[in-house]
mmCIF file of C-alpha atoms in Angstrom:
data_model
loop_
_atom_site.group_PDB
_atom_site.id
_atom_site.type_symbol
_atom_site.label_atom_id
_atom_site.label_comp_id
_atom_site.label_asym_id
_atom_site.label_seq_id
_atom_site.Cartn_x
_atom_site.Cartn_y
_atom_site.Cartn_z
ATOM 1 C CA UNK B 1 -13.871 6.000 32.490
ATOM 2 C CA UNK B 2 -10.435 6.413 30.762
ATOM 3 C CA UNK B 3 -9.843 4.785 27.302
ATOM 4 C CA UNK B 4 -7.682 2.214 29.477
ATOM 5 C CA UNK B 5 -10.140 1.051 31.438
ATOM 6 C CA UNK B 6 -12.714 1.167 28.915
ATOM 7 C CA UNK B 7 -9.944 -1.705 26.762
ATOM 8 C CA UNK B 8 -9.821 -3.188 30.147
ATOM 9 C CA UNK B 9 -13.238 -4.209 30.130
ATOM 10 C CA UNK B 10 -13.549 -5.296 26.482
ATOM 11 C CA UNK B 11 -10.872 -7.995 26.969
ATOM 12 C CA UNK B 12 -12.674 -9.170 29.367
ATOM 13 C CA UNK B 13 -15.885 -9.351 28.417
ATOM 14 C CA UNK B 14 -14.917 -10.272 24.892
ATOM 15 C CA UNK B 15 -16.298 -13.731 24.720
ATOM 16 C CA UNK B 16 -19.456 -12.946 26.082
ATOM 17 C CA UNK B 17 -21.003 -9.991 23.881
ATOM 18 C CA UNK B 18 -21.073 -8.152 20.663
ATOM 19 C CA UNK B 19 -22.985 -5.320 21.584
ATOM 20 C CA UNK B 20 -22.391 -2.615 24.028
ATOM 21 C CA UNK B 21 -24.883 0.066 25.384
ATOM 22 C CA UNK B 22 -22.893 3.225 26.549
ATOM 23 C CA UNK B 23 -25.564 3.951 28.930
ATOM 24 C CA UNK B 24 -26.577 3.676 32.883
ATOM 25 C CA UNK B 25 -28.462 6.939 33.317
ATOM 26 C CA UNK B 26 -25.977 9.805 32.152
ATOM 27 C CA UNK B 27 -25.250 11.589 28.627
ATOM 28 C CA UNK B 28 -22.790 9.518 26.645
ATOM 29 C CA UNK B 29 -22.085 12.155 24.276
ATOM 30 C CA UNK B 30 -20.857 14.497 27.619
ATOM 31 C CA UNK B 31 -17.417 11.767 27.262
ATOM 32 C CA UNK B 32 -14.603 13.833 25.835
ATOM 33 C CA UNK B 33 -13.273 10.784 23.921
ATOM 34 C CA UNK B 34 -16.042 9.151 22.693
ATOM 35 C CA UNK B 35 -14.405 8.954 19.725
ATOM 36 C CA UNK B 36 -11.812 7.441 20.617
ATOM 37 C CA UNK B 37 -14.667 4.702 22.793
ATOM 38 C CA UNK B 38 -16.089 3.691 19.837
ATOM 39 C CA UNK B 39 -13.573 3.337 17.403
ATOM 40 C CA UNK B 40 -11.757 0.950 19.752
ATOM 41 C CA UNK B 41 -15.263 -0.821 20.072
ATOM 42 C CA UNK B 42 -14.656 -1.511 16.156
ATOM 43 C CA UNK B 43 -11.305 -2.636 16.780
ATOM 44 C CA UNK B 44 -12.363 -5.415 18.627
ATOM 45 C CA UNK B 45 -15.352 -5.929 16.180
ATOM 46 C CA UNK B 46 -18.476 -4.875 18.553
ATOM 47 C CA UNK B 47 -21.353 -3.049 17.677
ATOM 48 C CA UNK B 48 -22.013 0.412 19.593
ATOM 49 C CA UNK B 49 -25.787 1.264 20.918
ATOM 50 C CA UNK B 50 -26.437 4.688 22.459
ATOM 51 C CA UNK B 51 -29.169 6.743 24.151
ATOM 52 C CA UNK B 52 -28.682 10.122 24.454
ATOM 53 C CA UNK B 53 -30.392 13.221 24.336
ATOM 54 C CA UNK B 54 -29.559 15.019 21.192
ATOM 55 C CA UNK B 55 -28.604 18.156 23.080
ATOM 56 C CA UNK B 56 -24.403 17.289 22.010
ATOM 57 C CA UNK B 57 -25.188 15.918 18.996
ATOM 58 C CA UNK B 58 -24.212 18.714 16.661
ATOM 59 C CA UNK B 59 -20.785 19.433 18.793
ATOM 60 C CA UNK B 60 -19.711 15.816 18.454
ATOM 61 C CA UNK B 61 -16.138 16.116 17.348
ATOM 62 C CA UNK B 62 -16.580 13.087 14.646
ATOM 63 C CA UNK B 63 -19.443 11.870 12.536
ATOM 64 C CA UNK B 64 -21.339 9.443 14.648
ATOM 65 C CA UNK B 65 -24.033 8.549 11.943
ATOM 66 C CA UNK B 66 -21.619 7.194 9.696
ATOM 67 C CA UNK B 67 -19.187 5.408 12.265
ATOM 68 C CA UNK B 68 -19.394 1.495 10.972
ATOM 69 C CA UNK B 69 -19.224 0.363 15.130
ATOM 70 C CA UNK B 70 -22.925 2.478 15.123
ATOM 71 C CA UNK B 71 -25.625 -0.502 15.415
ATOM 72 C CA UNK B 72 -28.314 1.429 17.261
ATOM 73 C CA UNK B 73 -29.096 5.246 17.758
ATOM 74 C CA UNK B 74 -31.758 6.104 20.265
ATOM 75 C CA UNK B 75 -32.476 10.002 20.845
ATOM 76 C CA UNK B 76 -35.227 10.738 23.553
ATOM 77 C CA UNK B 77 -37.302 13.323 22.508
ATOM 78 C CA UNK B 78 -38.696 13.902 25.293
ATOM 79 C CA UNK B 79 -35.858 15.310 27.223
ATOM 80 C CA UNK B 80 -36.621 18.659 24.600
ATOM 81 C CA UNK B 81 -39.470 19.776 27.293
ATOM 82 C CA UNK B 82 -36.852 20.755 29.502
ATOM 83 C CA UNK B 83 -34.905 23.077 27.496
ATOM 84 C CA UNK B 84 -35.401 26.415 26.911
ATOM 85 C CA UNK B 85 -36.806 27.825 23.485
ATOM 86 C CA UNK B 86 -33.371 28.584 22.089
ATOM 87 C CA UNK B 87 -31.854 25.196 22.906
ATOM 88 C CA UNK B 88 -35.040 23.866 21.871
ATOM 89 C CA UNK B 89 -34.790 25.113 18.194
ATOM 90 C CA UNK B 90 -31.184 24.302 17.889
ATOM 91 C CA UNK B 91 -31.748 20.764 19.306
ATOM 92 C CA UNK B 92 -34.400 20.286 16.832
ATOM 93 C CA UNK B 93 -32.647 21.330 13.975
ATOM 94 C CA UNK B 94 -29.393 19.127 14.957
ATOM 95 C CA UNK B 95 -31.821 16.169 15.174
ATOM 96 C CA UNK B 96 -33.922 16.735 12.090
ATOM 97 C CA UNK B 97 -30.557 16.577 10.166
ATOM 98 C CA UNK B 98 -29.729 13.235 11.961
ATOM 99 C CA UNK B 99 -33.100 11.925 11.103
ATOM 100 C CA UNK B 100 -32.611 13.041 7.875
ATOM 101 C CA UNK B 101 -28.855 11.599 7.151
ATOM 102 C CA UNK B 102 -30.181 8.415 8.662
ATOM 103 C CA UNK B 103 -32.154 7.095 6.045
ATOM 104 C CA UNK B 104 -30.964 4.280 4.885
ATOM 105 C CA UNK B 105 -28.018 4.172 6.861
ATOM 106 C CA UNK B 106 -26.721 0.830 8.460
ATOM 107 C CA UNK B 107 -27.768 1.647 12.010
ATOM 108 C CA UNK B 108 -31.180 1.397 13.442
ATOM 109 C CA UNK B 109 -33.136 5.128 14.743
ATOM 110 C CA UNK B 110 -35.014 4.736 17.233
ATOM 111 C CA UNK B 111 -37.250 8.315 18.592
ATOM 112 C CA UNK B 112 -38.101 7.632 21.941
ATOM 113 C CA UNK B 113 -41.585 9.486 23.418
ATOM 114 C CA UNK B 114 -42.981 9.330 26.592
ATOM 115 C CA UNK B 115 -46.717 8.434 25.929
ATOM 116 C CA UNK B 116 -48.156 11.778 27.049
ATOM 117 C CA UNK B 117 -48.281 15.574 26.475
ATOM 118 C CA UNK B 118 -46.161 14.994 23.379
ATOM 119 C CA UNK B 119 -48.445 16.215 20.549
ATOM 120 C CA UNK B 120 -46.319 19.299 19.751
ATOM 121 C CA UNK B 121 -43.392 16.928 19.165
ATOM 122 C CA UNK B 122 -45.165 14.168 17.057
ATOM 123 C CA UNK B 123 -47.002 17.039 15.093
ATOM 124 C CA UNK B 124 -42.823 18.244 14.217
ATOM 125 C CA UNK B 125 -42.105 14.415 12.882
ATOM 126 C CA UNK B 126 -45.023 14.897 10.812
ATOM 127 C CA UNK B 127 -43.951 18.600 9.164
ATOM 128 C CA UNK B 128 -40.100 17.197 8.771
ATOM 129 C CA UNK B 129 -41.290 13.417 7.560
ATOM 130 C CA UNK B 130 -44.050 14.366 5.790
ATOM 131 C CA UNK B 131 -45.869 11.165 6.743
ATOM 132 C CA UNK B 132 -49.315 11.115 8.363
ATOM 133 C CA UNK B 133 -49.052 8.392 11.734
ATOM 134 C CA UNK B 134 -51.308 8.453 14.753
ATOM 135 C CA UNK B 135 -49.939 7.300 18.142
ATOM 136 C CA UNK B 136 -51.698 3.809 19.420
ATOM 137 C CA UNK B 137 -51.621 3.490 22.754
ATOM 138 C CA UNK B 138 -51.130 0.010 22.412
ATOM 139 C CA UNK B 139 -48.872 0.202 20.772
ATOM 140 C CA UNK B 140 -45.333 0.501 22.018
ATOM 141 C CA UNK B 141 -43.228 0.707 18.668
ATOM 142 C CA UNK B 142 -44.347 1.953 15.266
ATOM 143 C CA UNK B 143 -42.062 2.114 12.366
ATOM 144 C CA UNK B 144 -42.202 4.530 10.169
ATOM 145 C CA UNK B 145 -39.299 4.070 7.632
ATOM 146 C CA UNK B 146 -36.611 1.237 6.238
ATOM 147 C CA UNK B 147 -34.566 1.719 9.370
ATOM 148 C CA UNK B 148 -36.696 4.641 11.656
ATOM 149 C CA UNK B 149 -38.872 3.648 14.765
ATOM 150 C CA UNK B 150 -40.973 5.565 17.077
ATOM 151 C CA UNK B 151 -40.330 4.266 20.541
ATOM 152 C CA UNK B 152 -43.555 5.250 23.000
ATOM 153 C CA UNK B 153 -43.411 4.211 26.780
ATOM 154 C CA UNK B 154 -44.940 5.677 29.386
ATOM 155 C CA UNK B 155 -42.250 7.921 32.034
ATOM 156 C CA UNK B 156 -40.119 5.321 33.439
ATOM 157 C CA UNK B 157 -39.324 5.236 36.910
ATOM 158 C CA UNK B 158 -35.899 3.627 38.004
ATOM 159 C CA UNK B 159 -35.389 0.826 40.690
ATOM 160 C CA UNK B 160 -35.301 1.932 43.919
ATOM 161 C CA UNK B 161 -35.183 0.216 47.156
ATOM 162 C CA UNK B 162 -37.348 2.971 48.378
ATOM 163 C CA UNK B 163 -39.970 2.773 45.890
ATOM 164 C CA UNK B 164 -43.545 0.707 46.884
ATOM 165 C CA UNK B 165 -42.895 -3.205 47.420
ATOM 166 C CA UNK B 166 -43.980 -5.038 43.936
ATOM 167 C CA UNK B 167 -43.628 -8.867 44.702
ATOM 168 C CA UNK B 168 -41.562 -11.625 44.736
ATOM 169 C CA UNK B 169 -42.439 -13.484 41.312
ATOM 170 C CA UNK B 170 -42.033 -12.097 37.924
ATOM 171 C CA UNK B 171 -38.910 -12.631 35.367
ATOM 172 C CA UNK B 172 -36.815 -9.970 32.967
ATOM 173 C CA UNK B 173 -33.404 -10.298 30.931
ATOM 174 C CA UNK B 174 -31.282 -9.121 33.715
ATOM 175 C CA UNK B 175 -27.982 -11.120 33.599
ATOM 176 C CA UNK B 176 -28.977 -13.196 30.759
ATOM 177 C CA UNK B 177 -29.255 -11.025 27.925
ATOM 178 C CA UNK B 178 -27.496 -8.272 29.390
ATOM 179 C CA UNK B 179 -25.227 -6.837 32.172
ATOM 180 C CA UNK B 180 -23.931 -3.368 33.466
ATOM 181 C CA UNK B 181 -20.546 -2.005 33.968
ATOM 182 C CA UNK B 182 -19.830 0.888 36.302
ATOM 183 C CA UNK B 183 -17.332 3.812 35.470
ATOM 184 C CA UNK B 184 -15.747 2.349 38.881
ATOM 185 C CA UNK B 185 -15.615 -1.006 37.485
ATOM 186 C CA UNK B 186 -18.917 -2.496 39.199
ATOM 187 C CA UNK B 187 -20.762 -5.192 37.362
ATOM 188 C CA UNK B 188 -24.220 -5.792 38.167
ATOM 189 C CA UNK B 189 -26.623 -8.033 36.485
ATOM 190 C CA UNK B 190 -28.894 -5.457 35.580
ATOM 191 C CA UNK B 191 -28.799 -2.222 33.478
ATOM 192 C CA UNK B 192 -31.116 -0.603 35.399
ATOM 193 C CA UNK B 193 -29.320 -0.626 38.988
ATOM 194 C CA UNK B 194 -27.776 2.640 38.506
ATOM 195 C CA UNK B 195 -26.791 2.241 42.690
ATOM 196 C CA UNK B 196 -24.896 -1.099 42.366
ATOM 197 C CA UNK B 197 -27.667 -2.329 44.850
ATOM 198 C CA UNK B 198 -26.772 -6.269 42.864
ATOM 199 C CA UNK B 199 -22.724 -5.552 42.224
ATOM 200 C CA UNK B 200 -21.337 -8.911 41.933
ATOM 201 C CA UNK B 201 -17.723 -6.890 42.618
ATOM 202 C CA UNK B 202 -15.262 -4.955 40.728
ATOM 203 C CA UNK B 203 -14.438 -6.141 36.956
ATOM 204 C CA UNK B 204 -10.491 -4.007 37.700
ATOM 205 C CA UNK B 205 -9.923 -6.189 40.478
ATOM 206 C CA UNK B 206 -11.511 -9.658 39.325
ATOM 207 C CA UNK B 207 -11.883 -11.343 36.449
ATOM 208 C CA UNK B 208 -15.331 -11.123 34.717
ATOM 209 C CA UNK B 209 -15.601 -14.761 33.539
ATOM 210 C CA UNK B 210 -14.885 -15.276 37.927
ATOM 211 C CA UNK B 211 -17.744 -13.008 38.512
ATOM 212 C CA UNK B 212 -20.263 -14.906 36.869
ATOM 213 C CA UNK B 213 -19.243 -17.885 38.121
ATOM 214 C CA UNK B 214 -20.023 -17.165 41.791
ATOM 215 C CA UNK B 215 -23.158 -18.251 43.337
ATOM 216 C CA UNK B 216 -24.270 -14.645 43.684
ATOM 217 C CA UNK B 217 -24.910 -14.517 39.979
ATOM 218 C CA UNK B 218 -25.727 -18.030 39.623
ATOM 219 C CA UNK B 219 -28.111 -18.007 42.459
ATOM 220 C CA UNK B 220 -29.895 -14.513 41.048
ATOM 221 C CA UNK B 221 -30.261 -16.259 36.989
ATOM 222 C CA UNK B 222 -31.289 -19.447 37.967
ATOM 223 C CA UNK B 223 -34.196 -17.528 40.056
ATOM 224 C CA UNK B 224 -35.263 -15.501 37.264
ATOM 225 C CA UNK B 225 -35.516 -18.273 35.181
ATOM 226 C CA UNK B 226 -38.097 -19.846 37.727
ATOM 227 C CA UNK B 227 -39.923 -16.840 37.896
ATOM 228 C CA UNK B 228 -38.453 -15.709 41.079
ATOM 229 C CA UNK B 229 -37.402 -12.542 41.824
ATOM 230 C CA UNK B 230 -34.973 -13.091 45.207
ATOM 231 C CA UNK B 231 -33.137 -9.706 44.880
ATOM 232 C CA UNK B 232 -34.461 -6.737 47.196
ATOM 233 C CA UNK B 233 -34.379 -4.294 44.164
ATOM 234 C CA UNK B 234 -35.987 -6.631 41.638
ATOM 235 C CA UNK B 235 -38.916 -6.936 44.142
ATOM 236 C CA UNK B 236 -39.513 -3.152 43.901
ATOM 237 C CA UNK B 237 -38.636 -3.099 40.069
ATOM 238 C CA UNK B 238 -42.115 -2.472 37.698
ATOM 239 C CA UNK B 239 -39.593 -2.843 34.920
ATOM 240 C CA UNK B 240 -40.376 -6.385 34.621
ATOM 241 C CA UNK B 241 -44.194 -6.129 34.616
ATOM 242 C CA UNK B 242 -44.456 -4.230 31.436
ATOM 243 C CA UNK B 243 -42.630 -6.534 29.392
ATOM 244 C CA UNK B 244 -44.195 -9.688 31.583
ATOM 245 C CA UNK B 245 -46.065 -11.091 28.323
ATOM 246 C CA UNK B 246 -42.837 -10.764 26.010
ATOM 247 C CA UNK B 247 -40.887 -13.323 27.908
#
């Protein structure tokens, strides 16, 4: 996405939002003018929230911690079981210093765990935090300082049209609370379809406040607010099950 279409899409979804996730699957800090991304995500007075994997962190070419657009930093930890034991160590050590800087910063940190074979990593939080916490398994945040959270969820499997059948009734926050833009320009109501199996068409071409006024969108809120899931994807979607008793 080029810093043009990237202001493209601000203007027009401008009225609708203040926050903005930089992620559908992919590693925001790979973007060669992220910079540039989020300071003109400040400019037009929006808060930034990303997910990454730490890996870039210490090559950023700007001080992300400190940026005032930051709102929300999540770093998945477990993404450090697939690198080797040299990336491993420097990975570590670039995110210790994050976790470290963070404190009492104005952003939220969130460490995100997958529920198992994570010992090794939670033991490390406990040597660099010097805090004694035990993993709950019902549990699936626990905070552990002014403005640092442990995130634990179990390996999340993405939406897929070829994945078992789930049902036809259940509810999530899908085009209500939030929405996804494509690199290409594709707006779907959810930020999981990382296909564009629910693109309601192309933000460059039409206007957003004319894509959520057609009945596609209409049709697909209106059923989630009776319960009903009446999209092929959200009926193979688990996604909604695990956070059934929070809506």
């Amino acid at each position: 996405m080029t810093i043009d279409e990237y202001k493209h899409i601000l203007s027009e979804i401008d009225p609708y939002s203040k926050h903005i996730y930089l992620h559908i699957k992919g590693e925001p800090t790979l973007h060669p003018q992220l910079k540039e991304i989020i300071d003109i995500t400040h400019l037009y007075d929006k808060k930034i929230h990303l997910v990454t994997n730490g890996t870039l962190l210490n090559k950023l070419n700007f001080d992300l911690i400190d940026h005032p657009a930051l709102s929300q930093l999540t770093l998945s930890l477990h993404s450090l079981q697939e690198l080797n034991e040299i990336q491993r160590k420097e990975t570590l050590k670039s995110i210790e210093n994050i976790i470290m800087r963070s404190i009492d910063k104005h952003f939220s940190l969130f460490l995100r765990i997958w529920n198992e074979n994570n010992e090794d990593i939670l033991n490390w939080l406990r040597k660099i935090l010097v805090i004694d916490f035990e993993y709950q398994a019902n549990k699936h945040r626990l905070k552990i300082g002014n403005n640092l959270t442990l995130d634990f969820d179990r390996e999340f499997a993405w939406p897929s049209l070829d994945l078992p059948f789930v049902g036809e009734s259940g509810s999530c926050y899908g085009g209500i609370k939030m929405m996804g833009i494509f690199v290409d320009g594709q707006v779907t109501p959810c930020c999981l379809d990382n296909d564009g199996h629910l693109s309601l068409g192309n933000v460059y071409e039409t206007s957003f406040k004319d894509l959520i006024n057609q009945s596609r969108y209409l049709d697909f809120v209106s059923a989630l607010a009776s319960n009903r899931l009446i999209e092929p994807l959200c009926q193979h979607c688990t996604y909604h099950l695990k956070h059934k008793k929070r809506l």
